[in-house]
Short mmCIF file of N, CA, C and O in Angstrom, two decimals:
data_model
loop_
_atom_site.label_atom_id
_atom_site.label_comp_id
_atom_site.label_asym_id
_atom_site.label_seq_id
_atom_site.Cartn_x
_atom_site.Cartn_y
_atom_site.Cartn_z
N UNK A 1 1.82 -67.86 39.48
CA UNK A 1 1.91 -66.55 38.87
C UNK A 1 3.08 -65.80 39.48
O UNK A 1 3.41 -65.75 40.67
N UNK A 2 3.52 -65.31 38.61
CA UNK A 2 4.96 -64.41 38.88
C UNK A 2 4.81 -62.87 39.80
O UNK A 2 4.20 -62.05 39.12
N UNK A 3 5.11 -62.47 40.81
CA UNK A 3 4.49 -61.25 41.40
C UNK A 3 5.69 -60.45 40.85
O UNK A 3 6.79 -60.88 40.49
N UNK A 4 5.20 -59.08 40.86
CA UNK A 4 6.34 -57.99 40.72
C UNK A 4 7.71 -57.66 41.63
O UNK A 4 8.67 -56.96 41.31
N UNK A 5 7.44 -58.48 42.99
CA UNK A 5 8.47 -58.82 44.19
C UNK A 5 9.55 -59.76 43.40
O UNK A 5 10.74 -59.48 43.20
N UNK A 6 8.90 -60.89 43.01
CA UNK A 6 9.77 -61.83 42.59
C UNK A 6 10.60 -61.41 41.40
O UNK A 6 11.83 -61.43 41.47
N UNK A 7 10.00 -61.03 40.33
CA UNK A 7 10.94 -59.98 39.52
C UNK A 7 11.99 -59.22 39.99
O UNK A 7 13.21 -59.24 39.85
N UNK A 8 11.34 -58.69 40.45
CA UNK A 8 12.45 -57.45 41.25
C UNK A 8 13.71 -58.23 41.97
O UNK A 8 14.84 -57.87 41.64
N UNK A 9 13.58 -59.22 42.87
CA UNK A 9 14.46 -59.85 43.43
C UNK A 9 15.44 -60.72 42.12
O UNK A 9 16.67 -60.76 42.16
N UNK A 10 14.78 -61.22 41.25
CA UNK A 10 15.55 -62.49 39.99
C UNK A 10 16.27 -60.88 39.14
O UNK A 10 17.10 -61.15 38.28
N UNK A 11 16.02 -59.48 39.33
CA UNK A 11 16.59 -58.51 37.86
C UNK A 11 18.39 -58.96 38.98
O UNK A 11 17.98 -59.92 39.62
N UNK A 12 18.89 -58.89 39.13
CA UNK A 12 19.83 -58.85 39.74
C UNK A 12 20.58 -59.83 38.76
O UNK A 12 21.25 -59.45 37.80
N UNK A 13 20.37 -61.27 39.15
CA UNK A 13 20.33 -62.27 37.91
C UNK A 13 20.07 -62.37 36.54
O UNK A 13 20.64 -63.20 35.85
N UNK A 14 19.37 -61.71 36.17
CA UNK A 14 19.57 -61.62 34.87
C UNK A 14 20.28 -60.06 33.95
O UNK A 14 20.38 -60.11 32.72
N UNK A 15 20.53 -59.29 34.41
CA UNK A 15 21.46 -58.21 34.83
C UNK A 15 23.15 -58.87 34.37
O UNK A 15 23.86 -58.64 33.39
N UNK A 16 23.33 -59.66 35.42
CA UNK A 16 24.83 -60.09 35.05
C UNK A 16 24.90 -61.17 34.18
O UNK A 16 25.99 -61.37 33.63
N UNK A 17 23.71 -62.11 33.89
CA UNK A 17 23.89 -63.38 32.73
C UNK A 17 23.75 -62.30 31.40
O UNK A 17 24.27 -62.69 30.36
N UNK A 18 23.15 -61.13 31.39
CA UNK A 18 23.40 -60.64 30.15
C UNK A 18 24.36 -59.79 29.89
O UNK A 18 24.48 -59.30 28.77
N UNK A 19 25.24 -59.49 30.96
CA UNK A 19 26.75 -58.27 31.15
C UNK A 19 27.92 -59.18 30.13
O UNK A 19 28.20 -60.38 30.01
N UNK A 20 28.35 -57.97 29.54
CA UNK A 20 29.25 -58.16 28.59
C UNK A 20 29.93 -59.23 28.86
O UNK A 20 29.87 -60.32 28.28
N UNK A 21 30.70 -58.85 29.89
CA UNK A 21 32.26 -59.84 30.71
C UNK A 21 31.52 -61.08 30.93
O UNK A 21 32.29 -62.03 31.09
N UNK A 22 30.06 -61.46 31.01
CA UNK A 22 29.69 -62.62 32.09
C UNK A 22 29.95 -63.95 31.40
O UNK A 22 29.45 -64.97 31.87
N UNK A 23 30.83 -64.00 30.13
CA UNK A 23 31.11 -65.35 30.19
C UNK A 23 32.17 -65.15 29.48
O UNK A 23 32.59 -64.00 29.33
N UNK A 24 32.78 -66.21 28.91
CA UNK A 24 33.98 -66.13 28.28
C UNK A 24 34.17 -65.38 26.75
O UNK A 24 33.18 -65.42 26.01
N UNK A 25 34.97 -64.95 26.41
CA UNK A 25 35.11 -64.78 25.09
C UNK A 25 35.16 -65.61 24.39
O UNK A 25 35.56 -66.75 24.65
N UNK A 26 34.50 -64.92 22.64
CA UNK A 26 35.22 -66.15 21.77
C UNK A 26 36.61 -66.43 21.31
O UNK A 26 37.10 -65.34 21.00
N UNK A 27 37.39 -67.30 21.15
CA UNK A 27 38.76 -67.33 20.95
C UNK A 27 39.01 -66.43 19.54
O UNK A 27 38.21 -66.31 18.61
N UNK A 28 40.23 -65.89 19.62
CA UNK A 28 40.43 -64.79 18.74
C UNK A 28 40.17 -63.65 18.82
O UNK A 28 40.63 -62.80 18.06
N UNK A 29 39.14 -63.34 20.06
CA UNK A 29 39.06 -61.99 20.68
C UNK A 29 40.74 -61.38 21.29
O UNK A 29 41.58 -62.07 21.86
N UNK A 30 40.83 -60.17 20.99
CA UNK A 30 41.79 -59.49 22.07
C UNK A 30 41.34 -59.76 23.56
O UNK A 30 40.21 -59.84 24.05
N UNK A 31 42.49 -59.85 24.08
CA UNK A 31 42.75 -59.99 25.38
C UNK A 31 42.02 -61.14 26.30
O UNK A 31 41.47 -61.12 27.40
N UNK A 32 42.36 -62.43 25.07
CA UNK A 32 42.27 -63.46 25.68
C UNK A 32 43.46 -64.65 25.65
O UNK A 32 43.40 -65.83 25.98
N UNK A 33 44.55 -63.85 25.12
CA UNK A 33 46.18 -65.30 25.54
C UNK A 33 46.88 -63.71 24.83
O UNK A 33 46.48 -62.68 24.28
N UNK A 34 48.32 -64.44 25.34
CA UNK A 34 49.05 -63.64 25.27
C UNK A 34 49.34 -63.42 23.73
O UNK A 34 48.66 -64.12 22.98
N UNK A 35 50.23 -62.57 23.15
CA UNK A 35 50.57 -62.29 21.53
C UNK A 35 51.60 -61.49 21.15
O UNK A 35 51.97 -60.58 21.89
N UNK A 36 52.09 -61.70 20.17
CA UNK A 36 53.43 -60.51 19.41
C UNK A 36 52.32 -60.08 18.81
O UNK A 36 51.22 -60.60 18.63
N UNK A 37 52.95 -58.63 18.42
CA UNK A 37 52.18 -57.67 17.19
C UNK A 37 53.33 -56.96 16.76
O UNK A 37 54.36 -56.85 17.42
N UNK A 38 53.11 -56.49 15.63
CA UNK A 38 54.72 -56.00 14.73
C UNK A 38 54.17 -54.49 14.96
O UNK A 38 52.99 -54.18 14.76
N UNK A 39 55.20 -53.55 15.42
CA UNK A 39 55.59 -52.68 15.84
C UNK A 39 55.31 -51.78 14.31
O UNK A 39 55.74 -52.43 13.36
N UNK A 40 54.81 -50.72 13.99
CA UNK A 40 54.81 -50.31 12.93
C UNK A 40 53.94 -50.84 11.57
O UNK A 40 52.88 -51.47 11.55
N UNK A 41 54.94 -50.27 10.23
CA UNK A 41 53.88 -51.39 9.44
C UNK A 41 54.40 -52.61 9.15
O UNK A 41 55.55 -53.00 8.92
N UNK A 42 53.22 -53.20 9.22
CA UNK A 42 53.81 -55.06 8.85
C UNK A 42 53.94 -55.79 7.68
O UNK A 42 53.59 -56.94 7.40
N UNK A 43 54.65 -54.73 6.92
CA UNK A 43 54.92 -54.64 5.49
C UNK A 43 56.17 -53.48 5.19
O UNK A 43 56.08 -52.28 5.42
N UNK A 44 57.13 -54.05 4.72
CA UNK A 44 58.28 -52.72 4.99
C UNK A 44 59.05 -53.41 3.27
O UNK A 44 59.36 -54.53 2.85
N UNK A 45 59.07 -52.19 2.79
CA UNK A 45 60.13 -52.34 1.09
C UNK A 45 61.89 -51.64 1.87
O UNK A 45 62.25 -50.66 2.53
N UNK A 46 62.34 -52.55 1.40
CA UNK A 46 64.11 -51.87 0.97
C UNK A 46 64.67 -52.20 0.12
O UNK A 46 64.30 -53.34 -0.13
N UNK A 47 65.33 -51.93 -0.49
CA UNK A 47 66.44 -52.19 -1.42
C UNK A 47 67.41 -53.35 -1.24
O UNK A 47 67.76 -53.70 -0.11
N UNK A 48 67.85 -53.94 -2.37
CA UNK A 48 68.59 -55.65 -2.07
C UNK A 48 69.91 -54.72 -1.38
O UNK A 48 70.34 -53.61 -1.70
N UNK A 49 70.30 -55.58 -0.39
CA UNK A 49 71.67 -55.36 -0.52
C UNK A 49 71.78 -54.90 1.00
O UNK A 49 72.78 -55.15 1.68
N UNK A 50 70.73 -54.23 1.46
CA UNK A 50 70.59 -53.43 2.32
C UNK A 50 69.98 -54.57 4.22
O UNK A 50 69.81 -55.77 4.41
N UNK A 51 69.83 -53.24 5.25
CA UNK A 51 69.55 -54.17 6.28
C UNK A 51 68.03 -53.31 6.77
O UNK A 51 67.73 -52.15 6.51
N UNK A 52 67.30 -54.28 7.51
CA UNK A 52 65.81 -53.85 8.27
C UNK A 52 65.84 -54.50 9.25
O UNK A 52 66.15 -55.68 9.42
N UNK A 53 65.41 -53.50 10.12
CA UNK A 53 64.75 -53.50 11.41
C UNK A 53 63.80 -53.73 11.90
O UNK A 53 63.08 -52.74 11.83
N UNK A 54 63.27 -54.63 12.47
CA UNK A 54 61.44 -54.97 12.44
C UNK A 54 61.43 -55.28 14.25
O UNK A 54 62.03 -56.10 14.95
N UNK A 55 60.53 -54.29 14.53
CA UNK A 55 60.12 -54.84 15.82
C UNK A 55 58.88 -55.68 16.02
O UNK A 55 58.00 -55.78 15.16
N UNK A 56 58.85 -56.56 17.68
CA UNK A 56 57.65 -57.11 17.47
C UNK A 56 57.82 -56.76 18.99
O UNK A 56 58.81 -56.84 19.72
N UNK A 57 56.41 -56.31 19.24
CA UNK A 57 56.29 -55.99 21.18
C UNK A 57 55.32 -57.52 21.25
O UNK A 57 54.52 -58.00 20.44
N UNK A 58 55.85 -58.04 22.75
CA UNK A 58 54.94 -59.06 23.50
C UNK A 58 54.17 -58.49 24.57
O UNK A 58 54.51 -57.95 25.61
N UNK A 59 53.02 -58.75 24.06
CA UNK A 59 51.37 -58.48 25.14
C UNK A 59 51.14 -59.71 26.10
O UNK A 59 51.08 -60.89 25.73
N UNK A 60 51.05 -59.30 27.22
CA UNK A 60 50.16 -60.68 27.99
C UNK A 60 48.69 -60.93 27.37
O UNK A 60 48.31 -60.63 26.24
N UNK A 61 48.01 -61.51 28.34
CA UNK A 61 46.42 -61.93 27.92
C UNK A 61 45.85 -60.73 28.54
O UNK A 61 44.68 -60.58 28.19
N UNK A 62 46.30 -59.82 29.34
CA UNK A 62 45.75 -58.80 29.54
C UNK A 62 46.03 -57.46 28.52
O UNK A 62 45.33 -56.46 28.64
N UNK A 63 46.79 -57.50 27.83
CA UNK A 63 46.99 -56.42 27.02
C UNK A 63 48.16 -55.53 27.55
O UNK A 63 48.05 -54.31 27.41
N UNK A 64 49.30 -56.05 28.16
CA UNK A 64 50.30 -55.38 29.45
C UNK A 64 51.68 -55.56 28.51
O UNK A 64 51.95 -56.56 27.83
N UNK A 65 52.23 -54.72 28.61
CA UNK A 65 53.59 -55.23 27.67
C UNK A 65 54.60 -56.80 28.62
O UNK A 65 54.51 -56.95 29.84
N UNK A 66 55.32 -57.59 27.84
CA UNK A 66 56.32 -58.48 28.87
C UNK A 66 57.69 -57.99 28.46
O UNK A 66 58.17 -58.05 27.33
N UNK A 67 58.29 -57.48 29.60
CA UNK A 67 59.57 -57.15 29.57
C UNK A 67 60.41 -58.42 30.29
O UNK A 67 60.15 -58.98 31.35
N UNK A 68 61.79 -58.75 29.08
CA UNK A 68 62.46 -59.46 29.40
C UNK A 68 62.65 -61.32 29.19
O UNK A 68 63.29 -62.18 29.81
N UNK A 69 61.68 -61.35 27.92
CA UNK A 69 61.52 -62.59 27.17
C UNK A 69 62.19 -62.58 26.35
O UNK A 69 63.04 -61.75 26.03
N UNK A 70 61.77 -63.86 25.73
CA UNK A 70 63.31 -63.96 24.53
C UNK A 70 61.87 -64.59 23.50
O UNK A 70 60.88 -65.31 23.62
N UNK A 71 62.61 -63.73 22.45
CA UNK A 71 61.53 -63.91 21.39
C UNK A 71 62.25 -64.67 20.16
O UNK A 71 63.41 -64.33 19.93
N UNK A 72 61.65 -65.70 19.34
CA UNK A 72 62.55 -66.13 18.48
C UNK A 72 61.90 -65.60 16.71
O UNK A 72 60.80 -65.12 16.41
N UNK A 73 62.98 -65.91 15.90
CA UNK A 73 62.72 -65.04 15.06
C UNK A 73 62.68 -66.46 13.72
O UNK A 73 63.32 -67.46 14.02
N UNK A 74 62.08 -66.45 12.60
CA UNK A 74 62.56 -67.08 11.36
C UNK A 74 62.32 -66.50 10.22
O UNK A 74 61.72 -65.44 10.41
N UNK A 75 62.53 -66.74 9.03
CA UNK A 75 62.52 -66.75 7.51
C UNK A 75 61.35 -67.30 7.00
O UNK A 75 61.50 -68.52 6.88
N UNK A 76 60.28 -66.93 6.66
CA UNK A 76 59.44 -67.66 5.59
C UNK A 76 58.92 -67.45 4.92
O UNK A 76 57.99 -66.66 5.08
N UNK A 77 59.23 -68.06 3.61
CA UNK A 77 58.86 -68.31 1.60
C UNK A 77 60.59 -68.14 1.56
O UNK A 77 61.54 -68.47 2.27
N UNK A 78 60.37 -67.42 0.27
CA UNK A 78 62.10 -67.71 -0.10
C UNK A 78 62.56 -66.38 0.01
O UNK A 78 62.22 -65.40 -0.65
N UNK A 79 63.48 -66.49 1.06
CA UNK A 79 64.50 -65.18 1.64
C UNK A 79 65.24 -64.57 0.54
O UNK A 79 65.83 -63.52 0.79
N UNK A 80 65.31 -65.10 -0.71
CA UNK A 80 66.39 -64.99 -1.92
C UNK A 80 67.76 -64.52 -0.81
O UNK A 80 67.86 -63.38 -0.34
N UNK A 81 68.57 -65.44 -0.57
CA UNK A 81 69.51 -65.28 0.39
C UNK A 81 69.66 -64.32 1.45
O UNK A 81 70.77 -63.89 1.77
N UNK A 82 68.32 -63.86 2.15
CA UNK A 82 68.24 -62.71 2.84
C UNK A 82 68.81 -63.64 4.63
O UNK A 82 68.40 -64.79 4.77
N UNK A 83 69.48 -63.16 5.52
CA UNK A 83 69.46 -63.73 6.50
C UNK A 83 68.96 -62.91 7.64
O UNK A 83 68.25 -61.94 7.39
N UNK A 84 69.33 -63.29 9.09
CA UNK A 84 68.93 -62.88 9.79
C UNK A 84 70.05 -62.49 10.90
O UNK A 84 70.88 -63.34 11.25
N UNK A 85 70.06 -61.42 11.36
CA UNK A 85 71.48 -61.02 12.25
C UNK A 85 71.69 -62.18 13.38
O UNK A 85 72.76 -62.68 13.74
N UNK A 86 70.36 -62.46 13.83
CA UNK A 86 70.04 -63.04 15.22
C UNK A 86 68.90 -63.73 15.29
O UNK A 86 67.86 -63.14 14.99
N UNK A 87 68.85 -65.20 15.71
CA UNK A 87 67.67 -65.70 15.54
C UNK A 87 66.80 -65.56 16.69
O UNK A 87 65.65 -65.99 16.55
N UNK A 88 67.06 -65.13 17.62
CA UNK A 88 66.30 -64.32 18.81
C UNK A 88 67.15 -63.47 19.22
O UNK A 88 68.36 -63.37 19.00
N UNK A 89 66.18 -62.66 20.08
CA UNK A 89 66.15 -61.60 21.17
C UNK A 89 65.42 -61.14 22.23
O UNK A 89 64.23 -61.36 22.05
N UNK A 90 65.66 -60.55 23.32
CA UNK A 90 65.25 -60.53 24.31
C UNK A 90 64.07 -59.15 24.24
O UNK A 90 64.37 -58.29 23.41
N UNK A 91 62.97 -58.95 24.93
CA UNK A 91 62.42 -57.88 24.70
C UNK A 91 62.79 -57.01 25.54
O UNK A 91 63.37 -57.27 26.60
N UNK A 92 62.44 -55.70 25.08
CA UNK A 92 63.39 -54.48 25.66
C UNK A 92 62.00 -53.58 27.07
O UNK A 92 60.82 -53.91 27.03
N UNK A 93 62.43 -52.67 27.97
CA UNK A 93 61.55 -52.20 28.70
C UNK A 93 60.25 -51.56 28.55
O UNK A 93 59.54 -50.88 29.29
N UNK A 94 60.12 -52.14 26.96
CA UNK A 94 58.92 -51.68 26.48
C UNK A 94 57.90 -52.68 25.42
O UNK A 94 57.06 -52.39 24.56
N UNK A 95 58.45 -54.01 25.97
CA UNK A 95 58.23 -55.41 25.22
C UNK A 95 58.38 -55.40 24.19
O UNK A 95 57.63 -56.16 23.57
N UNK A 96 59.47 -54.51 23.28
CA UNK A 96 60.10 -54.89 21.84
C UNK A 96 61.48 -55.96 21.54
O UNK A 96 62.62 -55.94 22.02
N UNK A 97 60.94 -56.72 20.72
CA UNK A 97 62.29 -57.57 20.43
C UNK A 97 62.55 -57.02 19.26
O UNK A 97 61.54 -56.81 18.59
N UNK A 98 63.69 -56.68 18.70
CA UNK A 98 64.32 -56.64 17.22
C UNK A 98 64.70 -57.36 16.42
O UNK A 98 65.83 -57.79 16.66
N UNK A 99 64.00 -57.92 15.00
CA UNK A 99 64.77 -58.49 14.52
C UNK A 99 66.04 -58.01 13.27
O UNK A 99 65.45 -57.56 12.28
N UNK A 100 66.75 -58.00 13.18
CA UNK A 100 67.37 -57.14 11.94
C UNK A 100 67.38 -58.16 10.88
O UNK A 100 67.61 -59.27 11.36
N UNK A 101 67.16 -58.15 9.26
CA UNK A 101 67.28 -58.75 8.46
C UNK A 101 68.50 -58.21 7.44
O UNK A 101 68.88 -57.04 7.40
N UNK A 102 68.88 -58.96 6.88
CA UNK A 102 69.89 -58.53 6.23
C UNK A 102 69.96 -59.24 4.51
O UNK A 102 70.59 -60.22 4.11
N UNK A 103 68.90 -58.16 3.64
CA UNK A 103 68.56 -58.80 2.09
C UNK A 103 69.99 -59.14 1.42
O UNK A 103 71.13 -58.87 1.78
N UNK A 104 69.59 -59.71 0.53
CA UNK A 104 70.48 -60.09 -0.97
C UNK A 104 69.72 -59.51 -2.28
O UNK A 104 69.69 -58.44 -2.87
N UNK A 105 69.09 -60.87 -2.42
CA UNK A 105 68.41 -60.68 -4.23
C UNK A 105 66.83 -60.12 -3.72
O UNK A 105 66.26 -60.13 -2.63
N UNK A 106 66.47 -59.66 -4.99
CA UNK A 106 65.14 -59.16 -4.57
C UNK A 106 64.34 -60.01 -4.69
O UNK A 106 64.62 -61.11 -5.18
N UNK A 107 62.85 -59.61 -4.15
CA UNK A 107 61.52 -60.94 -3.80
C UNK A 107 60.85 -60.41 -2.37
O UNK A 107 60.97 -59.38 -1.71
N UNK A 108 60.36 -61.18 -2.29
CA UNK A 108 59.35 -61.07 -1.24
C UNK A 108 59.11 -61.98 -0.07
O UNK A 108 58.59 -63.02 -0.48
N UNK A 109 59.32 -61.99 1.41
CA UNK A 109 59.62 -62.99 2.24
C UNK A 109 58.87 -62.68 3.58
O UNK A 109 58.31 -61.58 3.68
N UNK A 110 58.83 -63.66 4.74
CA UNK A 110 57.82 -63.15 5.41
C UNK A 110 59.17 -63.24 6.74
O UNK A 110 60.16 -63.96 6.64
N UNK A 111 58.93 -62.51 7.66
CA UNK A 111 59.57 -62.51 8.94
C UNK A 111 58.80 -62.93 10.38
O UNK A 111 58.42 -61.93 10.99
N UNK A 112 58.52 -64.12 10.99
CA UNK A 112 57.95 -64.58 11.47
C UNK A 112 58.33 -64.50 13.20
O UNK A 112 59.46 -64.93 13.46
N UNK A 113 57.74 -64.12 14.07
CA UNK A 113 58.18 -63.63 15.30
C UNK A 113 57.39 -64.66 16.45
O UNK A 113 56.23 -64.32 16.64
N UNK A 114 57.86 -65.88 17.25
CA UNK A 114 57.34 -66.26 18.05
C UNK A 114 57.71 -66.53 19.47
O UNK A 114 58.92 -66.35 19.60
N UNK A 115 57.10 -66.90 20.68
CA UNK A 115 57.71 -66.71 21.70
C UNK A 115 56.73 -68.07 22.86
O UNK A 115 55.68 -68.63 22.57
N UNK A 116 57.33 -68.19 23.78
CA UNK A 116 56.50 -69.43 24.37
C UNK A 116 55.10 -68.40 24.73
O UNK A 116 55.11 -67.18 24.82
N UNK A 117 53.90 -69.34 24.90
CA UNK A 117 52.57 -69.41 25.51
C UNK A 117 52.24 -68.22 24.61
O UNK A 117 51.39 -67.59 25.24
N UNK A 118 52.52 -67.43 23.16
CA UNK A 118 51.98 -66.53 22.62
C UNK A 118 51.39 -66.74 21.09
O UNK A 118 51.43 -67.86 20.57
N UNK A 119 51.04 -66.05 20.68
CA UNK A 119 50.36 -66.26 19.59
C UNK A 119 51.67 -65.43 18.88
O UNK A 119 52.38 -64.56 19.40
N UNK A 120 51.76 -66.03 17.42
CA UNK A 120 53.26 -65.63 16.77
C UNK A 120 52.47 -64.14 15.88
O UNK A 120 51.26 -63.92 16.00
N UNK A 121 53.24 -63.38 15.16
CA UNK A 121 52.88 -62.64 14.42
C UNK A 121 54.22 -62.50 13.74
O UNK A 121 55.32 -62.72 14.26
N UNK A 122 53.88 -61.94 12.02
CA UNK A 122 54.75 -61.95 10.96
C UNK A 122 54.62 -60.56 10.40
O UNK A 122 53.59 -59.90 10.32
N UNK A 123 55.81 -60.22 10.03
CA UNK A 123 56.08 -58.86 9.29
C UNK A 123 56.53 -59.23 8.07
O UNK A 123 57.50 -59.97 8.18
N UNK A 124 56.02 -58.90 6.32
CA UNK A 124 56.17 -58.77 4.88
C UNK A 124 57.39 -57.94 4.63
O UNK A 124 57.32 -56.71 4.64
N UNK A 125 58.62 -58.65 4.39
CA UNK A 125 59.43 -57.67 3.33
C UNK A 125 59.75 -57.96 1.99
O UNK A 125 60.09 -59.05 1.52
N UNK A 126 59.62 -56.81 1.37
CA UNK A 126 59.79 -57.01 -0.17
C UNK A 126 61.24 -56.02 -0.28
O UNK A 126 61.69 -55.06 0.33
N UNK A 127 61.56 -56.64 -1.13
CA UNK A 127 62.97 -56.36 -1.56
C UNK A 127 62.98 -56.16 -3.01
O UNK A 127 62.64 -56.94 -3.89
N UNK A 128 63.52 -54.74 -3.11
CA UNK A 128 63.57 -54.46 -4.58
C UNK A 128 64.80 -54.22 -4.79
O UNK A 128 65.60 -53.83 -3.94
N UNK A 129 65.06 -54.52 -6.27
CA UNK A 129 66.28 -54.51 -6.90
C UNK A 129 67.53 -53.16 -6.65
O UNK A 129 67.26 -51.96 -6.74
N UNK A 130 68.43 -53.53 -6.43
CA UNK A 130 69.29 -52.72 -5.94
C UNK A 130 69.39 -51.51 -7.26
O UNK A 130 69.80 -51.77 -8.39
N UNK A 131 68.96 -50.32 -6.84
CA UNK A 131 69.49 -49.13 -7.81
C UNK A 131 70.22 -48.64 -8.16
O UNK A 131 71.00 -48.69 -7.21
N UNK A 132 70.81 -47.99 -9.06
CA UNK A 132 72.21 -46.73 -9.23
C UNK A 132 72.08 -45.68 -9.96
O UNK A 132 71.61 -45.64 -11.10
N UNK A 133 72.54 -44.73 -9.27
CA UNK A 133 72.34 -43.20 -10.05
C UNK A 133 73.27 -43.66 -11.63
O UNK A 133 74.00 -44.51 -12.14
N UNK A 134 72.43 -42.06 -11.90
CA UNK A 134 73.04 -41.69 -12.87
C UNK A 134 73.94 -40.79 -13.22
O UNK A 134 73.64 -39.62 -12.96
N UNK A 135 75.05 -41.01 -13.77
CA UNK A 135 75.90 -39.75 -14.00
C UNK A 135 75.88 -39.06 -14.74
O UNK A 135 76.20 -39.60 -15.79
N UNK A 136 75.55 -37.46 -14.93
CA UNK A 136 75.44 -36.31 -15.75
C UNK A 136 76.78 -36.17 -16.68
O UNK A 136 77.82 -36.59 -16.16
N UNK A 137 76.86 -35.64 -17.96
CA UNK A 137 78.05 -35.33 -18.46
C UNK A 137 78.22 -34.05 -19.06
O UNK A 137 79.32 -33.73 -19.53
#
């Protein structure tokens, strides 16, 4: 039979097997490996012809910015001849890397941001057809 002593001594133990932290996370939780996240929204429209700016900050597994990595950058679906200034960059004192894109034809393309030991993240640009005023007479 279990006395109320012995309880009292085992709450200690079962106290921390049921504490949040007391075992591992499931994968895909925050702040369990390091990651890019796109700076802003991760969806940006411009006009063909034109250039964008997309940041991506690098997090450790703790949630800490990394200053001074080199982040690499690519193109993916169809760029309709959109390129890229720079296929990496280094992150800045506030773990942002930049990528600049530089459209053509219009469409829709993804900007893909990865870096060693991190989880990658992608920013959506759509590109719409280049406009022109109109002239009054």
């Amino acid at each position: 039979m279990t006395t109320p002593r012995t309880l009292l001594a085992l709450l200690p133990f079962f106290l921390l097997a049921c504490a949040p932290d007391g075992g591992p996370r499931p994968i895909g939780e925050p702040g369990d490996h390091a990651h890019l996240e796109v700076v802003g929204a991760s969806t940006v429209e411009v006009e063909a012809g034109s250039e964008v700016e997309i940041g991506f900050r690098y997090l450790d597994a703790s949630d800490q910015i990394v200053v001074g990595a080199v982040v690499d950058f690519a193109l993916a679906g169809d760029p309709m001849g959109a390129s890229l200034a720079a296929m990496s960059a280094s992150t800045d004192d506030e773990g942002i890397a930049f990528a600049t894109v530089r459209t053509s034809g219009d469409g829709a393309f993804d900007v893909v941001a990865s870096a060693a030991d991190a989880e990658p993240a992608s920013a959506r640009v759509e590109v719409r057809p280049m406009t022109y005023g109109t002239l009054g007479v």
